[in-house]
Every structure is written in structure tokens, then in C-alpha cells.
């Protein structure tokens, strides 16, 4: 589904990603871990198409198609979704109106008409219930005045509504208390299928107790320095990142 | 002939055409002298530094239109907020149009300035209020000199006027160029509440210049909500001079929505003559092409314990020019004043210009005054957020611009007005937002 090879990216001439290799197949859950500043969020942004970053080298294919020249919305239309670490506040646009716009624009790109209102409402109701989101919440302005937990839950609500093929969760666990974490994680688990894939970016192992990864990759200084199964995450939790760094420099 | 000379030469004829014995004869004569001295403002004046009237004044305007144009309601319905019950005072080429209007004398006076100026029964009110708030200078003096027609609204005490009043001025283009000088007087007595929607609309490509003066008096605990809708043709220019004289505990709010016209200058002046007064000045400006919109505001805090809130937002595109000049004066006696001013601007083209200048003159020592102005572009990370949800660039921009201007709309109290303005914003941003607003 996603094939990344020797990917280099920089911002203002400063190299952040220095040769990433990553293969994600349908049905898989990948976790990307690593210390602060290792390039985790940059990788997420580069996959989603943030043009602040310049890809200087390497290959990035999504369903065998080169996506490097595509705008973020075109990547979204193909089924890539990024759950933001810091979702942006948009006053005056309600959660419901925002998601309606997002869904209908995605449909438009596929030559479909707007989703019928009753179908949309039904879907909104269903997904909101799944994530234990209050109806009142849906008429509030997008992310405005939301607590950290509400913002993240709203991200997963959008994920549930848009039903992407590849979901990238960028530090979705930060700012969540344990109850919110469980709800968010169970939401993600319910959305998982053999046809879609998830990349979980996290600093801590905590979220991975709930969203169990098939693969764990450790990012350090713009490179994946170690890959393993879910036990690698546990090892990192117990030993910290220093031994990885040492190993990497050897 | 230059416009100034033409106006001066026309004054005698004007005075004899109206009633020379009118109550306001002396005021008019005094005012024309003042205009003769002052002339039209030029960029040499500090308050006109960023706005030149040159291109507006060079046309040959008829100052007394002769025709009796007839408009059908169906043709102009779109300019009314037509889905609400309202009083209407409608002028066509400066003349009152009785068949398009709906006035009243039933408990409240919603009628014509010409009647108020000439009929003896209004004499006391005119003596007390007429030209008492307007400044005797330049453009306002010119308007006073030719003051004859406009809206006269007097709400006696303890009345909540259930229906808003719409004041509309149409220009039809029967003249090759037309100068209009409407004069409005609005008095809201103790405990009364009034809502007004005002619009100047040209229906022609011939140049139109409107120099309007509105005087508003809010007595004790009175409330007025005033909505100015400015979405005129590219050949029409407006100089709006509004003076609001507030008494204790009154609340006056003016929303100015500036979307169109060639040149628009809003001189909006609040005078707080009493304690615990609240003044609200809100504005949304969305302009493009070569449009020019200038907001020049004054809030004069004269007595203690009063508040003022100013919030102006603009989105400037193409080669358009925006100006905000907000002056707050806090007199020495005006302790415990809360005065806030914000002016946030988005420039959405490389050639767009915004000039913003807060002016605070504070003579009291126990006050809270804050002001802030920003000029910026659309937030890149917000753009990326929307795009990453599948919303294309153009729609994402529109959504963000809509969001930017939206919080001003939250204080609009008439839902139909809010809806109309939202639609105008969407139209102006040239996009279908993809949901019902």
C-alpha cells in the first residue's frame, strides 16, 4: 500500500529525514517510535504532503502510484489520512459542517454527488456514538476551545467518517487521559480491517497496549535504526532510547 | 466647473427651492460658509492621509436630480432584507418613494426628514437635536447645508420597536452623474429599543457619490442596533458620517459590512455623555479589484464607568486598499473606562494594501484600554489541516476566510441579517462553502 524508499526530506535546507525505508501492507499496523526530534512528525507530514518540507531524494508510492507531486487534498482523496498532533482551531465552522465539506469534496473528486443528508446524519450519529461523542459537541466550532482530549477524539471522529485506506496517527495519545485513550484506541481498532492500514506515531508504549502493532520501528536522527515486533516497544519502554542511539552510532 | 464651486453656486437656488423660513435656515447658511472655508478634505489632513477623494470628485455630478424615476419593487427586492416584517423608508435618486416605503406615526415616528424640518409640530425636537451631534466641518457641513431629505425616526420612551427599520437609498442613473446627500435623524428615548438596517445602492454604471450624515441620540437606557450594508457598484462611492450621542446606560452598536463600491469612507463617531454607557463598533470588510474602504472611528469617553468595544476585520485582495484609523479618547473624568480595539486584516494578494492606525489619547489614570492590530496572510498550518482532510486549496482558503470574519457576525441580533451577510460573504469569496449557513 505504502512504499517508501531512501526518503530524504529537509526544511529550510536542513535535513530531517535521512533515508527512510518503510513498507506498509493492507491490514497491517505499524508503530513508529523514537525520541523527540528524531523526525517522527516530519515523516507523517511528508506522507500527507505538507509543502513546507522538501523531499530531496527517494521514492514514495501509494498503491503503486508516485504521490510526491500530489497536493495534500489529492492524497486525502486517494485515502491517506493524518490525525494531527496539534489540530488547528477553526472558529465559526462547526464540526458537522466541516466533516460534511470534507466528505463531499472527497466524493466530488471521485465524480460522485453530495452524500444525501439523511445518510450523512445517520453516519455522523453512528460514529459519534462509537467514540462516545456528545451531540452538542458536533455543533461546536471546530477545535475551538476544545480540551486536548476533545481535539484528539475529534480527529478520530474525522478518521471514522472519512474511512481512509491509510491512517497516520501522529502522537494521538499525547494529552489524553486513560479513559479517553481507551475510547480513541477502541475506535481505531473498530475501524481496522484487512483492507486498510494504520501507522501509529508515538513516543510512549502506552497507546500500543490498546492498538497492538504488527511492526515497531525506531526512528533516530532521520533514519529507521531498528525494526521489530510489539516486544520492541516494551523493550524501549523499559530501557529508554539511549541504547538504540548507542547501537546506531556504533 | 469644480464640484465645490458647483455646490456653492447651487446653494442659493437650493435654499429658495426649500422653505427659506425653515427652522434650519440659519444652520444651513452657517454650514455652507464652513464648507466654503474647509472645502473637500485632502490627503494633507491627518485623518485623510490614506484616502484621496480626487478620483471621486472629478466627475460631473448633478446635485439636484430632476427626473421622477419609478422603480418596481420586484426589481429591487433583492436589496431589502425581504424575509422579515419591517418598516421601510426608501429614497430613489434622493426623493422619497412613498409606494416603496412603509412608514408609521402610530406611537412612534418613522417618517421623513423633510416633514420634520418643515412641520411646526416637530420644531421642538428639531431645535433640540438637529445638527447637535454632527461636527461642523468639511463634508458634514456640506451635508448640513443641503440637508432636506432622509429618515426621521423618533421612538418615545418605553417602546421596544418590534420590527426593524430599513433605510434604503437607490440611484437609478437617469442623470449622467449623481450626488446624494441624505440626512438622517434618529432619536431613541429612555428604555426604548430600535433596530435599523441601512443600505445605499446604485442601479446604474453612471457615477454616484453619496455624502450621508446620520445623527443618533440614545437617551437613558436606550438600545440601538444599527447595521450598515455596503455592497455597491464599482462606480458608486459613499462617504458616511455617523454621529452617536449616548446618554447614561444606553447601548449603541453599529455593524458595518463593507463589500463593495469604488470608495467607501466610514466616519463613525461615538460620544459618551453619561455613565455606564456601552458602545460597540464592529466591521467586516471584504474587498478586491481596486476598491477602497476606509474606517475612521472615534470613541469619546467623557464620563466614568463606560465601555467601548471595537472589532474590525478585513480581507483585502487584488489591488484593493483598506484603511482603519481608530481613535479612542478617554477624558480625565472618565475613570474606570474599559476601551478595547482590535483590527485584524488578511492580505490575500501581493498588491493589496492595508493601513491601520490606532490612536489612543488617555487622560485618566484608572482605565483599561487595549488595542491590537494584525496584518497577515492565511495560516499555512490551517491550510494544510483542511487540505489534508480532502478540502481543495480554493475551498480551504474560502473556509478560513469565512472563519476569520465569522466571529463579527456572532453579535448580529437579527437572524435574517446574519444569514444575508453570511451569503454575501460567501458570494464575495466566490465559493460555495458546501453547507447551509
XYZ file of C-alpha atoms in Angstrom:
687
model
C 0.000 0.000 0.000
C 2.668 2.489 1.085
C 6.162 2.040 -0.184
C 8.856 4.439 0.959
C 12.442 4.013 -0.137
C 15.512 6.005 0.815
C 13.389 9.058 1.544
C 15.253 12.247 2.345
C 13.447 15.439 3.328
C 14.570 18.796 4.577
C 13.182 22.069 5.825
C 14.920 25.345 5.009
C 17.871 23.327 3.759
C 18.208 21.392 6.985
C 17.975 17.631 6.540
C 15.399 15.940 8.801
C 14.721 12.616 7.115
C 17.893 10.912 6.010
C 16.945 7.769 4.176
C 13.694 6.238 5.398
C 12.637 2.802 4.202
C 9.130 1.702 5.063
C 6.668 -0.776 3.584
C 3.091 -0.892 4.799
C 0.682 -3.537 3.514
C -3.108 -3.613 3.839
C -4.265 -4.940 7.203
C -1.039 -4.009 8.997
C -0.432 -1.765 11.979
C 2.969 -0.114 12.142
C 4.256 1.825 15.108
C 6.951 4.430 14.685
C 8.693 5.344 17.880
C 11.655 7.441 18.717
C 12.975 10.239 20.869
C 11.971 13.885 20.375
C 13.444 15.442 17.265
C 14.078 12.122 15.550
C 11.799 13.054 12.624
C 8.579 11.178 13.501
C 6.180 14.059 12.885
C 8.113 15.141 9.820
C 7.645 11.705 8.307
C 3.894 11.945 8.955
C 3.708 15.410 7.389
C 5.753 14.387 4.367
C 3.465 11.426 3.672
C 0.422 13.722 3.960
C 2.029 16.295 1.659
C 2.907 19.333 3.736
C 4.813 21.529 1.286
C 6.927 23.145 3.967
C 9.111 20.075 3.669
C 11.159 19.426 0.605
C 11.727 15.867 -0.473
C 15.279 15.849 -1.749
C 15.729 12.197 -2.558
C 13.938 8.884 -2.568
C 10.684 7.323 -3.550
C 7.203 7.392 -2.091
C 4.489 5.253 -3.657
C 0.909 4.842 -2.522
C -0.874 1.919 -4.148
C 1.944 1.789 -6.681
C 1.494 5.420 -7.639
C 4.092 8.118 -7.086
C 2.406 10.655 -4.830
C 5.252 13.106 -4.405
C 3.797 15.680 -6.757
C 0.294 15.490 -5.328
C -1.300 18.206 -3.190
C -2.411 17.238 0.320
C -6.080 17.152 -0.746
C -5.279 14.820 -3.636
C -3.512 12.446 -1.265
C -6.530 12.652 1.048
C -8.795 11.769 -1.871
C -6.653 8.690 -2.519
C -7.217 7.586 1.046
C -4.387 8.971 3.179
C -5.445 10.455 6.497
C -3.284 12.244 9.044
C -4.519 12.681 12.588
C -2.761 15.831 13.772
C -0.727 16.169 16.892
C -1.931 19.762 17.144
C -5.268 20.112 15.334
C -5.964 23.653 14.139
C -8.848 25.700 15.575
C -11.341 26.994 13.020
C -13.837 29.295 14.716
C -17.213 29.647 13.051
C -17.162 26.297 11.272
C -18.908 23.546 13.192
C -17.539 20.021 13.463
C -20.542 18.777 11.488
C -20.218 21.324 8.682
C -16.516 20.699 8.453
C -16.854 16.954 8.107
C -19.692 17.382 5.583
C -17.445 19.598 3.479
C -14.550 17.143 3.739
C -16.696 14.147 2.762
C -18.443 15.876 -0.108
C -15.206 17.284 -1.514
C -13.725 13.790 -1.421
C -16.821 12.436 -3.188
C -16.621 15.217 -5.734
C -13.054 14.189 -6.582
C -14.407 10.730 -7.415
C -17.161 12.161 -9.602
C -19.869 11.482 -7.020
C -22.574 13.884 -5.900
C -23.052 15.080 -2.323
C -23.876 12.428 0.225
C -27.640 12.519 0.890
C -28.373 14.429 4.094
C -30.117 11.561 5.883
C -27.285 9.175 5.073
C -24.781 11.728 6.352
C -26.742 12.256 9.567
C -27.001 8.547 10.173
C -23.281 8.103 9.683
C -22.461 11.038 11.955
C -24.727 9.635 14.666
C -23.249 6.169 14.395
C -19.614 7.276 14.504
C -20.245 9.788 17.279
C -21.792 7.045 19.390
C -18.881 4.753 18.726
C -16.479 7.383 20.060
C -18.830 8.446 22.863
C -19.068 11.936 21.440
C -21.887 14.120 22.685
C -24.241 15.598 20.049
C -23.671 19.112 21.375
C -20.001 18.682 20.661
C -20.750 18.319 16.948
C -22.273 21.773 16.665
C -19.329 23.486 18.326
C -16.754 25.351 16.275
C -14.017 23.046 15.055
C -11.411 22.559 17.789
C -12.137 25.992 19.233
C -11.790 25.827 22.987
C -11.568 22.018 22.843
C -9.518 20.332 25.531
C -6.537 18.279 24.388
C -8.602 15.107 24.713
C -11.559 16.551 22.786
C -9.283 17.590 19.949
C -7.860 14.092 19.613
C -11.247 12.460 19.838
C -12.436 14.818 17.116
C -9.518 13.729 14.949
C -10.524 10.100 15.321
C -14.146 11.049 14.610
C -12.989 12.556 11.305
C -10.959 9.426 10.646
C -14.063 7.320 11.248
C -16.147 9.483 8.935
C -13.624 9.636 6.092
C -12.761 5.901 6.207
C -9.269 6.225 4.728
C -7.106 3.400 3.455
C -4.094 4.568 5.394
C -4.450 6.322 8.731
C -1.438 8.012 10.287
C -1.914 8.840 13.958
C 0.609 11.455 14.987
C 1.028 11.413 18.780
C -2.667 10.800 19.190
C -2.026 9.640 22.749
C -0.487 12.903 23.950
C -2.887 14.922 26.057
C -5.254 12.009 26.589
C -6.251 10.658 29.966
C -6.585 6.912 30.276
C -10.343 6.793 29.626
C -10.097 8.948 26.520
C -7.149 6.870 25.375
C -9.200 3.704 25.644
C -12.134 5.166 23.720
C -9.878 6.512 20.987
C -7.977 3.247 20.718
C -11.098 1.121 20.596
C -12.420 3.443 17.866
C -9.293 2.872 15.831
C -9.490 -0.884 16.408
C -13.088 -0.996 15.208
C -12.097 0.773 12.020
C -9.270 -1.644 11.296
C -9.817 -4.141 8.503
C -7.818 -6.325 6.166
C -8.034 -3.583 3.538
C -6.706 -0.626 5.465
C -3.563 0.121 7.399
C -2.514 2.224 10.354
C 0.733 3.977 11.193
C 0.885 4.926 14.869
C 3.471 7.533 15.744
C 4.156 7.696 19.425
C 6.749 8.488 21.981
C 5.444 6.040 24.566
C 4.432 2.438 24.561
C 1.145 3.202 26.385
C -1.070 3.526 23.286
C 0.375 0.293 21.885
C -1.226 -1.663 24.727
C -4.516 -0.828 23.077
C -3.616 -0.587 19.415
C -1.365 -3.592 19.021
C 1.208 -3.141 16.249
C 2.415 -5.789 13.854
C 5.676 -3.919 13.413
C 7.560 -1.443 15.533
C 10.174 0.857 14.014
C 12.538 3.069 15.895
C 13.442 6.362 14.302
C 16.628 8.101 15.236
C 18.217 11.078 13.513
C 16.039 10.743 10.422
C 16.557 7.024 9.913
C 14.819 3.849 10.982
C 17.548 2.255 13.070
C 15.700 -0.745 14.367
C 12.552 -2.684 13.496
C 10.846 -5.477 15.335
C 7.519 -6.715 16.614
C 5.448 -5.410 19.525
C 8.029 -6.623 22.019
C 10.437 -3.968 20.774
C 8.078 -1.330 22.098
C 8.080 -2.957 25.507
C 11.828 -3.131 25.493
C 12.002 0.579 24.650
C 9.616 1.365 27.469
C 11.827 -0.496 29.913
C 15.242 0.617 28.683
C 14.607 4.050 27.138
C 16.053 5.183 23.850
C 19.689 5.569 24.767
C 20.730 2.032 23.958
C 19.242 2.457 20.492
C 21.214 5.623 19.984
C 24.380 3.892 21.109
C 23.664 0.975 18.858
C 23.010 3.323 15.973
C 26.274 5.164 16.326
C 28.331 2.016 16.504
C -16.816 73.739 -13.018
C -15.261 72.059 -9.985
C -17.659 70.231 -7.733
C -17.029 72.585 -4.845
C -17.835 75.664 -6.947
C -20.868 73.964 -8.377
C -22.190 73.182 -4.918
C -21.543 76.710 -3.666
C -23.271 78.164 -6.724
C -26.229 75.825 -6.235
C -26.811 76.722 -2.621
C -28.931 79.840 -3.245
C -31.167 78.001 -5.646
C -31.473 75.128 -3.173
C -32.390 77.400 -0.285
C -35.119 79.110 -2.277
C -36.487 75.823 -3.529
C -36.999 74.617 0.033
C -38.666 76.747 2.669
C -36.476 79.752 3.422
C -38.293 80.186 6.736
C -37.412 76.675 7.742
C -36.130 76.104 11.257
C -32.766 75.168 9.977
C -32.200 78.023 7.550
C -29.538 79.637 9.748
C -27.782 76.320 10.268
C -27.642 75.730 6.534
C -26.188 79.177 5.839
C -23.587 78.745 8.547
C -22.737 75.300 7.231
C -22.224 76.362 3.619
C -19.832 79.060 4.823
C -17.921 76.448 6.751
C -17.767 74.194 3.702
C -16.607 77.124 1.589
C -13.699 77.558 4.041
C -12.903 73.896 4.540
C -13.608 72.519 1.081
C -13.315 68.795 0.473
C -10.738 67.071 2.642
C -7.363 66.339 1.067
C -4.568 63.939 1.944
C -2.828 66.775 3.729
C -5.248 66.263 6.594
C -4.050 63.605 9.035
C -7.471 61.925 9.044
C -7.404 61.628 5.256
C -3.799 60.580 4.838
C -4.622 57.253 3.198
C -7.766 58.209 1.307
C -7.874 60.582 -1.605
C -11.216 61.835 -2.894
C -9.601 63.093 -6.080
C -10.824 60.329 -8.374
C -14.304 60.569 -6.896
C -14.689 64.330 -7.104
C -13.576 64.689 -10.713
C -16.914 63.527 -12.155
C -19.625 65.929 -13.135
C -22.422 65.246 -10.698
C -25.927 66.550 -10.818
C -26.640 67.861 -7.339
C -30.425 68.200 -7.851
C -31.746 65.306 -9.871
C -34.767 66.308 -11.925
C -36.279 63.021 -13.004
C -39.038 61.139 -11.259
C -37.804 57.627 -11.852
C -40.101 54.810 -10.962
C -38.812 51.541 -9.611
C -40.776 48.354 -9.290
C -40.416 46.503 -6.013
C -39.671 43.279 -7.852
C -36.566 44.852 -9.409
C -35.081 45.948 -6.110
C -36.458 43.323 -3.749
C -33.036 41.690 -3.549
C -31.604 44.749 -1.803
C -34.063 44.524 1.053
C -33.940 42.023 3.834
C -37.259 40.877 2.418
C -37.963 37.862 4.567
C -38.781 39.874 7.664
C -41.563 42.244 8.555
C -40.101 45.744 8.705
C -40.733 49.440 8.312
C -39.151 50.820 5.167
C -38.032 54.277 4.240
C -36.990 54.264 0.609
C -35.441 57.011 -1.484
C -34.936 56.951 -5.212
C -32.426 59.436 -6.583
C -32.719 61.366 -3.348
C -36.501 61.599 -3.474
C -38.807 59.800 -1.092
C -40.684 56.935 -2.666
C -43.969 56.532 -0.848
C -45.110 53.420 -2.701
C -41.928 51.528 -1.836
C -41.966 52.670 1.777
C -43.836 51.680 4.866
C -43.705 54.404 7.489
C -45.707 55.000 10.648
C -46.844 57.614 13.136
C -48.548 55.069 15.324
C -46.918 55.583 18.699
C -43.538 56.080 17.082
C -42.397 58.361 14.284
C -40.827 56.584 11.348
C -41.031 59.119 8.604
C -39.243 61.776 6.594
C -36.687 64.389 7.390
C -38.343 66.879 5.022
C -41.535 66.672 7.061
C -39.693 67.013 10.354
C -37.771 70.034 9.130
C -40.831 71.856 7.842
C -43.758 70.970 10.060
C -44.244 73.070 13.222
C -45.087 70.079 15.404
C -41.535 68.763 15.078
C -39.953 72.134 15.761
C -39.043 71.464 19.394
C -37.414 68.149 18.600
C -35.505 69.581 15.661
C -34.290 72.509 17.769
C -33.125 70.126 20.447
C -31.400 67.533 18.286
C -30.805 68.556 14.692
C -27.092 69.125 13.969
C -26.270 68.801 17.658
C -24.115 65.701 17.259
C -22.646 66.240 13.789
C -19.359 68.090 13.602
C -19.479 71.342 11.715
C -16.671 70.658 9.281
C -15.982 69.811 5.669
C -18.227 67.049 4.401
C -20.633 67.065 7.323
C -21.068 70.833 6.956
C -21.726 70.336 3.253
C -24.441 67.827 4.095
C -25.968 70.176 6.667
C -26.071 72.973 4.099
C -28.088 70.799 1.735
C -29.985 68.886 4.380
C -33.527 68.321 3.264
C -34.353 64.647 2.907
C -33.647 61.430 4.727
C -35.096 59.381 7.524
C -36.557 60.899 10.643
C -37.119 58.391 13.403
C -38.253 59.233 16.889
C -39.024 56.476 19.358
C -40.632 57.779 22.551
C -39.756 56.213 25.869
C -40.521 52.627 26.920
C -41.060 51.272 23.405
C -39.465 48.180 22.015
C -39.908 48.569 18.290
C -40.845 45.058 17.187
C -39.939 45.463 13.542
C -36.588 46.682 12.309
C -36.491 49.752 10.108
C -34.827 49.526 6.715
C -33.492 52.711 5.187
C -32.623 52.319 1.515
C -31.262 54.804 -0.975
C -31.323 53.913 -4.656
C -29.633 55.701 -7.538
C -31.144 54.910 -10.942
C -28.852 56.569 -13.426
C -31.322 58.980 -15.020
C -28.531 61.528 -14.506
C -25.061 61.002 -16.001
C -23.660 61.526 -12.535
C -25.440 61.950 -9.254
C -24.502 63.347 -5.886
C -26.771 62.475 -2.976
C -26.742 63.984 0.490
C -29.187 62.153 2.686
C -29.615 63.360 6.217
C -30.969 61.100 8.936
C -32.022 61.933 12.466
C -32.745 59.119 14.894
C -33.803 59.635 18.471
C -34.360 56.747 20.856
C -35.813 57.841 24.158
C -35.496 56.241 27.601
C -35.712 52.440 27.780
C -36.595 52.079 24.128
C -35.067 49.666 21.665
C -34.605 50.078 17.944
C -33.009 48.116 15.101
C -32.019 49.703 11.809
C -30.675 48.309 8.553
C -29.258 50.813 6.101
C -28.133 50.406 2.538
C -27.060 52.678 -0.310
C -27.465 51.014 -3.650
C -26.699 52.208 -7.134
C -28.569 50.556 -10.001
C -26.503 52.219 -12.693
C -22.980 52.330 -14.069
C -23.063 56.116 -14.005
C -21.017 57.553 -11.167
C -22.801 58.140 -7.879
C -21.404 59.957 -4.870
C -23.258 59.855 -1.570
C -22.322 62.095 1.317
C -24.582 60.947 4.109
C -24.938 62.265 7.647
C -26.766 60.319 10.338
C -27.250 61.676 13.821
C -28.327 59.247 16.502
C -29.319 60.099 20.051
C -29.764 57.327 22.574
C -31.268 58.530 25.804
C -31.141 56.815 29.184
C -31.015 53.005 28.924
C -31.965 53.101 25.258
C -30.636 50.428 22.919
C -29.930 50.782 19.226
C -28.578 48.168 16.840
C -27.551 49.629 13.533
C -26.492 47.532 10.535
C -24.843 49.164 7.562
C -24.741 47.006 4.464
C -22.318 48.343 1.889
C -22.204 46.278 -1.262
C -22.461 48.825 -4.007
C -21.431 49.027 -7.644
C -17.859 49.768 -8.686
C -18.969 53.212 -9.873
C -20.583 54.250 -6.608
C -18.801 55.938 -3.730
C -20.000 56.605 -0.228
C -18.891 58.946 2.486
C -20.841 58.007 5.565
C -20.749 60.311 8.561
C -22.465 58.843 11.598
C -22.565 60.585 14.947
C -23.935 58.863 18.004
C -24.616 60.800 21.141
C -25.247 58.474 24.058
C -26.785 59.155 27.434
C -26.265 57.088 30.579
C -26.628 53.314 30.468
C -27.507 53.301 26.800
C -26.110 50.661 24.457
C -25.340 51.535 20.866
C -23.960 49.010 18.389
C -23.022 49.647 14.792
C -22.072 46.831 12.429
C -20.580 47.921 9.145
C -20.347 45.350 6.354
C -18.243 46.759 3.537
C -18.124 44.556 0.468
C -18.328 46.911 -2.413
C -18.267 50.309 -4.009
C -15.453 52.260 -5.558
C -14.553 54.266 -2.492
C -16.164 53.961 0.907
C -15.295 56.117 3.847
C -16.998 55.459 7.156
C -16.653 58.206 9.712
C -18.175 56.694 12.807
C -18.225 58.812 15.956
C -19.456 57.886 19.420
C -19.807 60.415 22.225
C -20.478 59.046 25.697
C -22.349 61.664 27.693
C -23.256 59.737 30.798
C -22.143 56.857 32.963
C -22.258 53.102 32.325
C -22.598 53.522 28.595
C -21.707 50.750 26.184
C -20.591 51.422 22.610
C -19.921 48.633 20.109
C -18.289 49.091 16.735
C -17.971 46.023 14.550
C -16.933 45.715 10.966
C -16.272 43.168 8.250
C -14.610 44.380 5.085
C -14.073 42.120 2.101
C -12.819 43.911 -0.971
C -10.932 43.248 -4.185
C -10.190 44.806 -7.572
C -9.378 48.468 -6.970
C -11.831 49.050 -4.178
C -11.010 51.325 -1.302
C -12.600 51.132 2.147
C -11.625 53.440 4.971
C -12.969 53.082 8.519
C -12.345 56.129 10.613
C -13.700 55.675 14.107
C -13.838 57.795 17.209
C -14.978 56.805 20.655
C -15.009 59.702 23.048
C -15.143 58.574 26.681
C -16.280 61.606 28.618
C -17.703 60.188 31.850
C -16.689 57.355 34.209
C -17.597 53.654 34.153
C -18.221 53.259 30.440
C -17.169 50.668 27.910
C -16.385 50.524 24.240
C -15.602 47.521 22.059
C -14.230 47.835 18.567
C -13.588 44.847 16.369
C -12.861 45.279 12.680
C -11.728 42.586 10.301
C -10.821 42.882 6.675
C -9.876 40.627 3.829
C -8.164 42.598 1.115
C -7.480 41.133 -2.307
C -6.314 42.229 -5.767
C -5.124 45.848 -5.698
C -7.667 46.918 -3.118
C -6.792 49.255 -0.292
C -8.084 49.129 3.252
C -7.709 51.738 5.963
C -8.528 51.576 9.648
C -7.968 54.590 11.807
C -9.402 54.080 15.269
C -9.256 56.854 17.787
C -10.122 56.464 21.445
C -10.170 59.498 23.695
C -10.509 58.997 27.452
C -11.089 62.250 29.287
C -9.618 62.879 32.714
C -13.030 62.437 34.362
C -13.663 59.137 32.573
C -12.159 56.859 35.237
C -12.843 53.115 35.141
C -13.212 53.199 31.391
C -12.882 49.893 29.544
C -11.945 50.504 25.947
C -10.994 47.729 23.571
C -9.971 47.902 19.972
C -8.958 45.166 17.576
C -8.235 45.385 13.883
C -7.223 42.188 12.130
C -6.518 42.055 8.460
C -5.795 39.395 5.888
C -3.989 40.343 2.736
C -4.761 37.750 0.104
C -2.878 39.271 -2.806
C 0.614 40.703 -3.235
C -0.775 44.024 -4.426
C -3.314 44.506 -1.664
C -2.684 47.234 0.888
C -3.837 47.776 4.443
C -3.144 50.866 6.511
C -4.035 50.551 10.152
C -3.524 53.143 12.819
C -4.766 53.017 16.393
C -4.809 56.380 18.162
C -5.244 56.401 21.913
C -5.449 59.605 23.896
C -5.851 58.757 27.536
C -6.032 61.432 30.216
C -7.486 59.325 33.030
C -5.250 57.076 35.142
C -7.581 54.264 36.222
C -8.650 52.781 32.914
C -8.345 49.590 30.939
C -7.552 50.225 27.322
C -6.239 47.685 24.908
C -5.679 47.704 21.222
C -4.177 45.325 18.781
C -3.852 45.167 15.064
C -2.533 42.452 12.820
C -1.894 42.252 9.122
C -1.196 38.795 7.841
C -1.752 36.044 5.363
C -3.740 32.866 5.765
C -2.241 30.489 8.269
C -0.267 27.818 6.399
C -0.760 25.133 9.010
C -4.526 25.702 8.964
C -4.453 25.393 5.173
C -2.572 22.112 5.434
C -5.044 20.841 8.019
C -8.032 21.491 5.766
C -6.308 20.182 2.653
C -5.279 17.009 4.432
C -8.997 16.397 5.001
C -9.590 16.488 1.261
C -10.732 20.092 1.027
C -9.142 21.659 -2.068
C -6.997 24.756 -1.783
C -9.581 27.216 -3.098
C -12.330 25.967 -0.800
C -9.914 25.743 2.120
C -8.951 29.364 1.622
C -12.597 30.396 1.484
C -13.436 28.404 4.580
C -10.594 30.020 6.509
C -11.542 33.490 5.323
C -15.124 32.811 6.283
C -13.990 31.603 9.690
C -11.793 34.679 10.051
C -14.673 37.099 9.548
C -17.305 34.988 11.221
C -16.902 35.986 14.840
C -18.006 39.513 13.972
C -21.314 38.045 12.830
C -21.935 36.420 16.187
C -23.099 39.765 17.580
C -25.654 40.339 14.801
C -29.014 40.011 16.522
C -31.382 39.692 13.555
C -31.025 36.131 12.174
C -32.148 37.139 8.668
C -29.483 39.835 8.570
C -26.864 37.408 9.747
C -27.921 34.925 7.096
C -27.845 37.559 4.368
C -24.423 38.815 5.373
C -23.097 35.261 5.508
C -24.381 34.737 1.983
C -22.781 37.974 0.834
C -19.501 36.871 2.386
C -19.688 33.507 0.587
C -20.564 35.291 -2.652
C -17.771 37.792 -2.182
C -15.280 34.993 -1.546
C -16.643 33.418 -4.721
C -17.205 29.999 -3.328
C -19.849 27.577 -2.312
C -18.949 26.606 1.212
C -20.602 23.243 0.736
C -23.057 23.540 3.599
C -26.055 25.624 4.561
C -25.111 28.633 6.559
